[in-house]
Coordinates of C-alpha atoms in Angstrom, one line a residue:
Chain R
M55 CA -84.3 42.5 59.6
E56 CA -84.4 44.4 62.8
V57 CA -85.8 42.4 65.7
N58 CA -87.4 44.3 68.6
L59 CA -85.8 42.8 71.7
F60 CA -88.0 44.7 74.1
P61 CA -90.1 41.6 74.9
L62 CA -87.0 39.6 75.8
F63 CA -85.7 42.2 78.2
L64 CA -89.2 42.7 79.7
S65 CA -89.6 39.0 80.1
L66 CA -86.2 38.7 81.9
R67 CA -87.0 41.7 84.1
V68 CA -90.4 40.5 85.0
A69 CA -89.3 36.9 85.7
L70 CA -86.3 38.0 87.7
T71 CA -88.3 40.4 89.8
A72 CA -91.1 37.9 90.3
T73 CA -88.6 35.2 91.3
F74 CA -86.9 37.6 93.7
F75 CA -90.2 38.4 95.5
A76 CA -91.2 34.7 95.3
F77 CA -88.1 34.0 97.3
I78 CA -88.5 36.8 99.8
I79 CA -92.1 36.1 100.4
G80 CA -92.0 32.3 99.9
V81 CA -89.2 31.4 102.3
P82 CA -90.9 32.8 105.5
I83 CA -94.2 31.2 104.4
A84 CA -92.4 27.9 103.9
L85 CA -90.8 28.1 107.3
Y86 CA -94.2 28.9 108.9
L87 CA -95.9 26.0 107.0
Q88 CA -93.1 23.6 108.0
R89 CA -93.3 24.5 111.7
S90 CA -96.9 25.1 112.3
K91 CA -99.5 22.4 112.7
S92 CA -102.4 24.8 113.1
R93 CA -105.6 24.8 111.0
F94 CA -104.7 28.1 109.5
A95 CA -101.4 26.6 108.3
S96 CA -103.1 23.8 106.5
I97 CA -105.6 26.1 104.9
L98 CA -102.7 28.4 103.8
E99 CA -100.9 25.4 102.4
T100 CA -103.8 24.5 100.2
L101 CA -104.2 28.1 99.2
V102 CA -100.6 28.5 98.1
T103 CA -100.7 25.2 96.1
L104 CA -103.8 26.3 94.3
P105 CA -102.0 28.3 91.5
I106 CA -100.3 25.0 90.4
I107 CA -103.7 23.4 89.8
L108 CA -105.7 26.4 88.5
P109 CA -105.4 27.3 84.8
P110 CA -103.3 30.5 84.4
T111 CA -106.2 32.3 82.7
V112 CA -108.4 31.6 85.8
L113 CA -105.7 33.0 88.0
G114 CA -105.3 36.0 85.8
Y115 CA -109.1 36.6 85.9
Y116 CA -109.0 36.5 89.7
L117 CA -106.1 38.9 89.8
L118 CA -107.9 41.2 87.3
V119 CA -111.0 41.2 89.5
L120 CA -109.0 41.7 92.6
L121 CA -106.6 44.4 91.4
G122 CA -108.7 46.1 88.7
R123 CA -110.2 49.6 89.1
Q124 CA -113.5 48.3 90.2
S125 CA -112.1 46.4 93.1
Y126 CA -111.4 47.8 96.6
I127 CA -107.7 47.2 96.3
G128 CA -107.5 48.7 92.8
E129 CA -109.6 51.7 93.8
F130 CA -107.6 52.3 97.0
L131 CA -104.2 52.1 95.1
E132 CA -105.5 54.4 92.4
N133 CA -107.0 57.0 94.7
T134 CA -104.2 57.1 97.3
F135 CA -101.0 56.5 95.4
G136 CA -102.2 57.0 91.8
I137 CA -100.9 53.5 91.0
S138 CA -102.7 51.3 88.5
L139 CA -101.5 47.7 88.4
V140 CA -103.6 46.4 85.6
F141 CA -102.0 46.6 82.1
T142 CA -98.7 47.7 83.5
P143 CA -95.3 45.8 83.8
T144 CA -96.0 45.7 87.6
G145 CA -99.2 43.8 86.8
A146 CA -97.1 41.4 84.8
V147 CA -94.7 40.9 87.7
I148 CA -97.7 40.2 90.1
A149 CA -99.1 37.7 87.6
A150 CA -95.7 36.0 87.3
L151 CA -95.3 36.0 91.0
I152 CA -98.6 34.3 91.7
V153 CA -98.0 31.6 89.2
S154 CA -94.5 30.9 90.3
I155 CA -94.5 31.3 94.1
P156 CA -96.1 27.8 94.8
F157 CA -92.9 26.1 93.4
M158 CA -90.7 28.2 95.6
I159 CA -92.8 27.5 98.7
K160 CA -93.1 23.8 98.0
S161 CA -89.3 23.3 97.6
A162 CA -88.4 25.5 100.5
T163 CA -90.9 23.7 102.8
T164 CA -89.3 20.4 101.8
A165 CA -85.8 21.8 102.2
F166 CA -86.6 23.1 105.8
G167 CA -88.3 19.8 106.6
N168 CA -85.2 17.9 105.7
I169 CA -83.2 19.6 108.4
D170 CA -82.9 17.6 111.6
P171 CA -85.0 19.5 114.2
M172 CA -82.4 18.5 116.8
M173 CA -79.9 20.7 114.9
V174 CA -82.1 23.8 115.6
Q175 CA -82.6 22.7 119.2
S176 CA -78.9 22.4 119.6
A177 CA -78.4 25.8 118.2
R178 CA -80.9 27.2 120.7
L179 CA -79.3 25.6 123.6
L180 CA -75.9 27.0 122.5
G181 CA -77.3 30.4 123.0
R182 CA -78.3 31.6 119.6
T183 CA -81.5 33.5 118.8
E184 CA -84.1 32.4 116.2
W185 CA -82.9 35.0 113.7
N186 CA -79.3 34.0 114.1
I187 CA -80.3 30.3 113.7
F188 CA -82.2 31.1 110.5
F189 CA -79.1 32.6 108.9
T190 CA -76.4 30.3 110.3
I191 CA -78.2 27.0 110.2
L192 CA -81.5 27.0 108.4
M193 CA -80.6 28.9 105.2
P194 CA -77.1 27.3 104.7
L195 CA -78.6 23.8 105.0
A196 CA -81.8 24.5 103.0
W197 CA -80.2 26.6 100.3
R198 CA -79.4 23.7 98.0
G199 CA -82.9 22.3 98.2
M200 CA -84.3 25.7 97.4
L201 CA -82.3 26.1 94.2
A202 CA -84.6 23.7 92.5
G203 CA -87.5 25.8 93.6
I204 CA -85.9 29.0 92.4
T205 CA -85.2 27.4 89.0
L206 CA -88.8 26.2 88.7
A207 CA -90.2 29.5 89.9
F208 CA -88.1 31.4 87.3
A209 CA -89.0 29.0 84.5
R210 CA -92.7 29.3 85.4
A211 CA -92.5 33.1 85.6
I212 CA -90.7 33.6 82.3
G213 CA -93.0 31.2 80.5
D214 CA -96.3 32.5 81.7
F215 CA -98.8 33.4 79.1
G216 CA -102.4 33.2 80.4
A217 CA -102.1 35.1 83.7
T218 CA -99.9 37.8 82.2
L219 CA -102.2 38.3 79.3
M220 CA -105.2 38.7 81.6
V221 CA -103.6 41.1 84.0
A222 CA -101.1 43.0 82.0
G223 CA -102.4 42.6 78.5
S224 CA -100.2 42.5 75.5
I225 CA -99.3 46.1 74.8
P226 CA -96.3 46.2 72.5
N227 CA -93.3 47.9 74.1
Q228 CA -95.1 48.2 77.4
T229 CA -96.4 44.9 78.7
Q230 CA -95.7 42.5 75.9
T231 CA -93.5 39.7 77.2
M232 CA -91.8 37.0 75.0
P233 CA -94.5 34.4 75.1
L234 CA -97.0 37.1 74.1
A235 CA -94.8 38.5 71.4
I236 CA -94.4 35.1 69.9
Y237 CA -98.1 34.5 69.9
D238 CA -98.6 38.0 68.4
A239 CA -96.1 37.4 65.6
L240 CA -97.7 34.1 64.8
L241 CA -101.2 35.7 64.7
A242 CA -99.8 38.4 62.4
G243 CA -98.5 35.7 60.1
D244 CA -94.9 36.8 60.7
R245 CA -93.4 33.3 60.9
E246 CA -89.8 34.6 60.5
L247 CA -90.1 36.8 63.6
A248 CA -91.8 34.0 65.5
N249 CA -89.0 31.7 64.6
I250 CA -86.3 34.1 65.8
L251 CA -88.1 34.8 69.0
V252 CA -88.6 31.1 69.7
L253 CA -84.9 30.5 69.0
I254 CA -83.9 33.4 71.4
M255 CA -86.1 32.0 74.1
T256 CA -84.6 28.5 73.7
V257 CA -81.1 29.8 73.8
V258 CA -81.8 31.9 76.9
A259 CA -83.5 29.0 78.6
L260 CA -80.5 26.7 77.9
L261 CA -78.0 29.3 79.1
L262 CA -80.0 29.7 82.3
L263 CA -80.2 25.9 82.9
F264 CA -76.5 25.6 82.4
A265 CA -75.8 28.4 84.8
I266 CA -78.1 26.9 87.4
N267 CA -76.5 23.5 87.0
R268 CA -73.1 25.0 87.7
L269 CA -74.4 26.9 90.7
E270 CA -75.9 23.8 92.1
K271 CA -72.6 21.9 91.8
Y272 CA -70.8 24.8 93.4
V273 CA -73.3 25.1 96.3
G274 CA -73.2 21.3 96.6
K275 CA -69.4 21.3 97.1
R276 CA -69.6 24.0 99.7
N277 CA -72.6 22.6 101.5
R278 CA -71.5 19.3 102.8
V279 CA -74.3 17.3 104.1
I280 CA -74.0 13.9 105.8
Chain O
M245 CA -78.6 21.4 142.6
L246 CA -81.4 20.6 140.1
D247 CA -84.9 20.4 141.5
V248 CA -87.6 19.2 139.2
K249 CA -91.3 19.1 139.8
L250 CA -93.4 18.9 136.7
R251 CA -96.4 17.5 135.0
K252 CA -96.9 17.2 131.3
I253 CA -99.7 15.3 129.5
L254 CA -98.4 13.2 126.7
S255 CA -100.3 11.1 124.2
H256 CA -100.3 7.8 126.1
F257 CA -99.6 8.8 129.7
S258 CA -98.7 11.9 131.6
L259 CA -95.2 12.7 132.8
E260 CA -95.2 13.3 136.5
L261 CA -91.8 13.9 138.0
N262 CA -90.5 15.1 141.3
F263 CA -86.8 14.6 141.8
K264 CA -83.6 16.3 142.7
A265 CA -80.1 15.8 141.2
N266 CA -76.8 16.9 142.7
K267 CA -73.3 17.1 141.3
G268 CA -72.1 13.9 139.7
I269 CA -73.8 11.6 137.2
T270 CA -77.5 10.7 137.7
A271 CA -78.7 8.1 135.3
I272 CA -82.4 8.0 134.3
I273 CA -83.3 4.5 133.1
G274 CA -86.5 3.1 131.8
P275 CA -87.9 1.3 128.8
S276 CA -88.1 3.1 125.5
G277 CA -91.1 5.5 125.5
S278 CA -91.2 5.9 129.2
G279 CA -90.7 9.7 129.0
K280 CA -86.9 9.9 129.6
S281 CA -86.1 12.1 126.7
M282 CA -89.1 14.2 127.3
T283 CA -87.9 14.8 130.8
L284 CA -84.6 16.2 129.4
Q285 CA -86.5 18.3 126.9
C286 CA -88.7 19.8 129.6
I287 CA -85.6 20.6 131.8
S288 CA -83.8 22.2 128.8
G289 CA -86.8 24.3 127.8
L290 CA -87.3 22.6 124.4
E291 CA -90.7 21.4 125.7
K292 CA -93.0 23.2 128.1
P293 CA -94.5 21.3 131.0
E294 CA -98.1 22.1 132.0
H295 CA -97.5 22.3 135.7
G296 CA -94.7 22.5 138.2
E297 CA -91.4 24.2 138.8
I298 CA -87.8 23.6 137.6
N299 CA -85.0 25.0 139.6
L300 CA -81.3 25.0 138.7
N301 CA -78.8 26.2 141.3
N302 CA -81.6 28.3 143.0
E303 CA -82.5 29.9 139.7
I304 CA -86.0 29.3 138.5
L305 CA -86.0 28.0 134.9
Y306 CA -89.7 27.3 134.8
S307 CA -92.6 28.0 137.1
E308 CA -96.2 27.6 136.2
E309 CA -97.2 29.5 139.3
K310 CA -94.8 32.5 138.8
K311 CA -95.4 32.4 135.0
I312 CA -91.7 31.9 134.3
N313 CA -90.5 30.0 131.3
R314 CA -86.9 30.9 130.4
K315 CA -85.8 30.4 126.9
P316 CA -83.5 27.5 126.2
R317 CA -80.7 29.8 125.2
V318 CA -80.4 31.4 128.6
R319 CA -80.8 28.3 130.7
R320 CA -77.0 27.4 130.6
I321 CA -77.8 23.8 129.9
G322 CA -75.6 21.6 127.7
Y323 CA -77.4 18.9 125.7
V324 CA -75.8 16.1 123.8
F325 CA -78.4 14.5 121.5
Q326 CA -78.6 10.9 120.6
N327 CA -77.5 11.6 117.1
Y328 CA -75.1 14.4 118.3
A329 CA -76.9 17.0 116.0
L330 CA -73.6 18.4 114.7
F331 CA -73.9 21.1 112.1
P332 CA -72.9 19.3 108.8
H333 CA -72.0 22.5 107.0
L334 CA -69.5 23.7 109.6
T335 CA -66.0 22.3 110.4
V336 CA -65.2 20.8 113.8
E337 CA -63.7 24.1 114.9
K338 CA -66.7 26.1 113.9
N339 CA -69.1 23.6 115.4
I340 CA -67.3 23.9 118.7
G341 CA -67.2 27.7 118.5
Y342 CA -70.9 28.0 117.7
G343 CA -71.9 28.6 121.3
L344 CA -69.2 31.2 121.9
Q345 CA -70.3 34.0 119.6
H346 CA -70.5 36.4 122.6
L347 CA -66.7 36.2 123.0
S348 CA -64.0 38.1 121.2
K349 CA -62.3 36.3 118.4
E350 CA -59.1 35.7 120.4
D351 CA -61.0 34.4 123.5
K352 CA -63.1 32.2 121.4
N353 CA -60.2 30.7 119.5
K354 CA -58.4 30.1 122.7
R355 CA -61.3 28.3 124.3
V356 CA -61.9 26.2 121.2
E357 CA -58.2 25.2 121.0
D358 CA -58.2 24.3 124.6
I359 CA -61.2 22.0 124.4
L360 CA -60.0 20.5 121.1
A361 CA -56.8 19.5 122.9
K362 CA -58.7 18.0 125.8
V363 CA -60.8 15.8 123.6
E364 CA -57.8 15.0 121.4
L365 CA -59.3 16.4 118.2
S366 CA -56.8 19.2 117.5
A367 CA -55.7 17.5 114.3
Y368 CA -59.3 17.3 113.1
K369 CA -60.4 20.9 113.5
N370 CA -60.7 21.6 109.8
R371 CA -62.7 18.4 109.1
Y372 CA -66.4 18.2 108.6
P373 CA -68.6 16.1 110.8
H374 CA -69.2 13.5 108.1
E375 CA -65.5 12.9 107.9
L376 CA -65.3 11.7 111.5
S377 CA -66.0 8.4 113.2
G378 CA -69.0 8.0 115.5
G379 CA -66.8 8.3 118.6
Q380 CA -65.1 11.4 117.2
Q381 CA -68.5 13.0 116.4
Q382 CA -69.6 12.3 120.0
R383 CA -66.5 14.0 121.3
V384 CA -67.2 17.1 119.1
A385 CA -70.7 17.2 120.4
L386 CA -69.5 17.0 124.0
A387 CA -66.8 19.6 123.4
R388 CA -69.3 21.9 121.7
T389 CA -71.4 21.8 124.8
L390 CA -68.7 21.8 127.5
V391 CA -66.9 24.8 126.0
T392 CA -69.9 26.9 126.9
E393 CA -69.4 26.0 130.5
P394 CA -73.0 24.9 131.3
D395 CA -74.3 24.3 134.8
L396 CA -76.1 21.2 133.8
L397 CA -75.2 18.6 131.2
L398 CA -77.8 16.4 129.6
L399 CA -76.8 13.2 127.8
D400 CA -79.5 11.5 125.8
E401 CA -78.6 7.9 125.0
P402 CA -75.1 8.9 124.1
F403 CA -73.9 5.5 123.1
S404 CA -76.9 4.1 121.2
A405 CA -75.6 5.3 117.8
L406 CA -72.2 3.6 118.2
D407 CA -70.9 0.1 117.3
H408 CA -70.9 -2.4 120.1
H409 CA -67.2 -3.0 120.0
V410 CA -66.2 0.6 120.5
K411 CA -68.7 1.3 123.2
Y412 CA -66.6 0.3 126.3
K413 CA -63.7 2.4 125.1
L414 CA -65.9 5.4 124.4
E415 CA -67.7 5.1 127.7
K416 CA -64.4 5.3 129.5
E417 CA -63.3 8.3 127.3
L418 CA -66.5 10.1 127.9
L419 CA -66.4 9.5 131.6
T420 CA -62.8 10.8 131.8
I421 CA -63.6 13.9 129.7
I422 CA -66.6 14.7 131.9
K423 CA -64.8 14.0 135.2
E424 CA -61.8 16.2 134.2
N425 CA -63.7 19.1 132.5
F426 CA -67.1 19.3 134.0
H427 CA -68.0 19.8 137.7
G428 CA -71.7 20.4 137.4
I429 CA -74.7 18.1 137.4
V430 CA -75.0 15.4 134.7
L431 CA -78.2 13.7 133.8
L432 CA -77.7 10.6 131.6
V433 CA -80.7 9.0 129.9
T434 CA -80.3 5.4 128.8
H435 CA -82.2 2.2 128.5
N436 CA -79.0 0.1 128.9
M437 CA -78.7 -1.0 132.6
E438 CA -75.0 -2.0 132.3
E439 CA -74.2 1.4 130.9
A440 CA -76.2 3.2 133.6
Y441 CA -74.4 1.1 136.3
R442 CA -70.9 1.8 134.9
L443 CA -71.4 5.5 134.4
S444 CA -73.6 6.8 137.2
D445 CA -73.5 7.7 140.8
H446 CA -77.2 8.0 141.3
L447 CA -80.1 6.3 139.6
I448 CA -83.7 7.2 138.7
I449 CA -85.9 4.4 137.4
M450 CA -88.8 5.6 135.3
D451 CA -91.8 3.9 133.7
E452 CA -94.7 5.5 131.9
G453 CA -93.8 8.9 133.0
K454 CA -93.5 8.2 136.7
I455 CA -90.5 7.7 138.9
L456 CA -90.6 4.2 140.4
Q457 CA -87.5 4.5 142.5
S458 CA -84.4 6.8 142.9
G459 CA -81.4 7.0 145.0
E460 CA -77.8 6.0 145.3
R461 CA -76.7 3.7 142.5
D462 CA -76.0 0.4 144.4
T463 CA -79.0 0.7 146.7
V464 CA -81.3 1.1 143.7
F465 CA -79.7 -1.7 141.8
Y466 CA -79.3 -4.2 144.6
Q467 CA -82.4 -3.4 146.6
P468 CA -85.2 -2.4 144.3
R469 CA -88.4 -1.8 146.2
V470 CA -91.1 -2.0 143.5
K471 CA -91.8 -5.0 141.3
R472 CA -91.8 -2.9 138.0
A473 CA -88.5 -1.3 139.0
A474 CA -86.9 -4.7 139.5
E475 CA -88.2 -5.9 136.1
I476 CA -86.8 -2.8 134.4
I477 CA -83.4 -3.3 136.0
G478 CA -83.4 -6.8 134.6
C479 CA -84.4 -9.0 137.4
K480 CA -85.7 -12.3 135.9
N481 CA -86.8 -14.0 139.2
I482 CA -89.8 -12.3 140.8
F483 CA -92.4 -14.3 142.6
P484 CA -95.5 -13.5 144.5
I485 CA -95.3 -14.2 148.2
N486 CA -97.9 -16.7 149.4
K487 CA -97.5 -16.0 153.1
S488 CA -95.0 -14.6 155.6
E489 CA -93.7 -16.8 158.3
G490 CA -92.3 -14.8 161.2
S491 CA -90.4 -11.6 160.4
D492 CA -87.9 -12.8 157.8
T493 CA -89.2 -15.9 156.1
Y494 CA -91.5 -15.7 153.1
E495 CA -93.2 -18.7 151.5
V496 CA -93.3 -18.9 147.7
N497 CA -95.0 -22.0 146.2
G498 CA -94.3 -23.9 149.4
V499 CA -90.6 -23.0 149.4
P500 CA -89.6 -20.9 152.5
L501 CA -87.2 -18.2 151.6
N502 CA -85.2 -16.3 154.2
C503 CA -84.6 -12.6 153.4
K504 CA -82.2 -10.3 155.3
Y505 CA -83.9 -7.1 154.3
T506 CA -87.2 -5.7 155.2
L507 CA -89.5 -3.3 153.4
R508 CA -91.4 -0.3 154.7
E509 CA -94.4 -1.2 152.7
E510 CA -96.3 -4.5 152.8
P511 CA -94.2 -6.9 150.6
H512 CA -96.0 -8.7 147.8
Y513 CA -93.2 -10.1 145.8
I514 CA -89.7 -11.5 146.4
G515 CA -86.9 -11.4 143.8
I516 CA -83.3 -12.3 143.1
Y517 CA -81.0 -11.6 140.2
A518 CA -80.1 -14.5 138.0
Q519 CA -76.4 -13.6 138.5
H520 CA -76.8 -13.8 142.3
I521 CA -77.9 -17.4 142.5
T522 CA -75.0 -19.7 143.4
F523 CA -74.5 -23.4 144.0
V524 CA -73.0 -25.1 147.1
D525 CA -72.1 -28.5 148.2
K526 CA -75.0 -30.9 149.0
E527 CA -73.8 -31.2 152.6
S528 CA -74.0 -27.4 153.2
T529 CA -76.0 -26.3 156.1
L530 CA -76.6 -22.7 155.0
T531 CA -80.1 -21.3 155.1
N532 CA -81.9 -21.0 151.7
T533 CA -80.2 -24.1 150.2
F534 CA -82.5 -26.3 148.2
S535 CA -82.4 -29.3 146.0
F536 CA -82.9 -28.6 142.3
E537 CA -83.0 -30.1 138.8
V538 CA -81.9 -28.4 135.6
V539 CA -84.7 -27.9 133.2
E540 CA -82.8 -26.1 130.5
C541 CA -79.3 -24.9 129.9
I542 CA -78.3 -22.4 127.2
K543 CA -74.6 -22.0 126.9
G544 CA -73.4 -18.4 126.0
L545 CA -70.0 -17.1 125.2
H546 CA -69.0 -16.7 128.8
Q547 CA -72.1 -17.3 130.8
S548 CA -74.6 -20.1 130.8
Q549 CA -78.3 -19.3 131.3
L550 CA -80.0 -22.1 133.2
V551 CA -83.6 -22.7 134.1
I552 CA -83.8 -24.8 137.2
R553 CA -86.6 -26.2 139.2
V554 CA -86.2 -25.8 143.0
E555 CA -87.9 -28.4 145.3
K556 CA -90.1 -29.3 142.3
A557 CA -92.0 -26.2 143.0
L558 CA -90.2 -23.0 142.0
T559 CA -88.7 -22.2 138.6
L560 CA -85.6 -20.0 138.7
N561 CA -83.5 -18.3 136.0
V562 CA -79.8 -18.6 136.8
S563 CA -76.7 -17.1 135.1
I564 CA -73.4 -18.7 136.0
P565 CA -70.0 -18.9 134.3
N566 CA -69.6 -21.7 131.7
H567 CA -67.0 -23.6 133.7
E568 CA -69.3 -23.8 136.7
A569 CA -72.2 -24.9 134.7
E570 CA -70.2 -27.7 133.2
K571 CA -69.4 -29.1 136.7
L572 CA -72.9 -28.6 138.1
S573 CA -74.8 -31.7 139.1
S574 CA -78.1 -32.0 141.1
D575 CA -76.6 -35.1 142.7
T576 CA -73.8 -33.3 144.4
N577 CA -74.9 -29.7 144.6
K578 CA -77.6 -27.6 146.1
V579 CA -78.8 -24.2 145.0
Y580 CA -78.1 -21.3 147.4
L581 CA -80.2 -18.2 147.5
D582 CA -78.2 -15.7 149.7
P583 CA -80.6 -14.0 152.1
A584 CA -78.5 -10.8 151.5
H585 CA -79.3 -10.9 147.8
L586 CA -83.0 -11.6 148.0
F587 CA -85.1 -8.5 148.0
L588 CA -88.7 -7.8 148.8
L589 CA -90.9 -5.8 146.5
S590 CA -94.3 -4.1 146.9

């Protein structure tokens, strides 16, 4: 039988994109949270942890309300750029990003926190700028600790069901990701398709875990820490 | 010249400093938590004082009044941290070259090679910090700073992370490296008096954020002027003066002590180091000789620590070599408190 692999590729695309943005957005937030002792920082910290605690459907609902056509943001995007986020793959990416970014931020905050502050002070006194220190000291030293966060974020993103369903729906060949396609197949009574999709997901997950393990070992070898 | 005037409020006390330091090594000593490290951090710009002005070679680094607070990276200050803070992911060579990024590759390599040879680490240039001994790590940290040719070198407890048996050797090495390769001002922070004495030319004694006394090393060590300063330096015999008799005799618990030095302020205490108390023959006619009895004697490896009772009135701590302690007898000896070694304290 012919298996439609669209959900697999969509899932991979959505999860990779979400993880990429989780990294880009999460790292600066983590650095800020690690350094700042302000009230705002502690509020922000609670806020970014919230998606771990909240059920994905609740998150999805919030996103729907926030980005939907009735909201200010949704209306603005629709009227100015003609962009609609709800029920699109972009919506799926946003849903995946929100559910996965806490893991990225948590691990990056810990990774930055494990760096001896004297190391940064030393670098400053040796004449380097903050940007330069970020790339020559902070990232190389925190990179290994962040890998765990990247893995978790990716796993959470590719596995999301609730938030994605609320925001992006489950439109076949448009926004239907693997978890949704599996549920769909099961609902339709197509056990065979469900089995195949589940098997594919399992193999993909195993392959990714293996790759990440190898990468961690490689980085570990390069990144000698006392 | 370094000229520091600053005030910074800390959690338990406020740091209030006013001192100058010239070429050579100035040691800042004081108990832990007295604000020594914070002083270095304010000078280097890692911490910002609330008031005052910091001047280095006529250049203002910080001034509250003129709203100047130069960034650490432009202050030309070398800082060797207690734990050395070497970059664990970079080799010795790259650690040392880290502060030379403004130079061309050839110049940078040449400077790094030069300093590596001077600190005798050329063979280790491709090693990582964790592959080095504590002493080698210290030399890398020193080289990393010296190679940038700073105007001021700050050393924060440089020997506290090292094993006791290698300390002496490393102290000597450090001193040689600094004397041969650095001609600016050095501030050394330590809580170890012996270390401070061996390494420094000038001394600043600090407690709870304030400077108690500062000046030329021997003067500060041998003639402390404030009771707390004497305690910090390690003087174990400090007594309140009951009354003064004449210009140079002070009575303590009924024992008249003759002191060669005077004090500008009104003296309240008199002190002497345990190591400066000696014993003389009973027939001696020197001033400040008294009968005594030994209350306690603890024999150490080389020195014995005695507690003696002078004229049945005054308890003194004494430190003398073991062979002298063995021969000591209150029947044939008297204790001698050299008037030149007694000091008055306010």
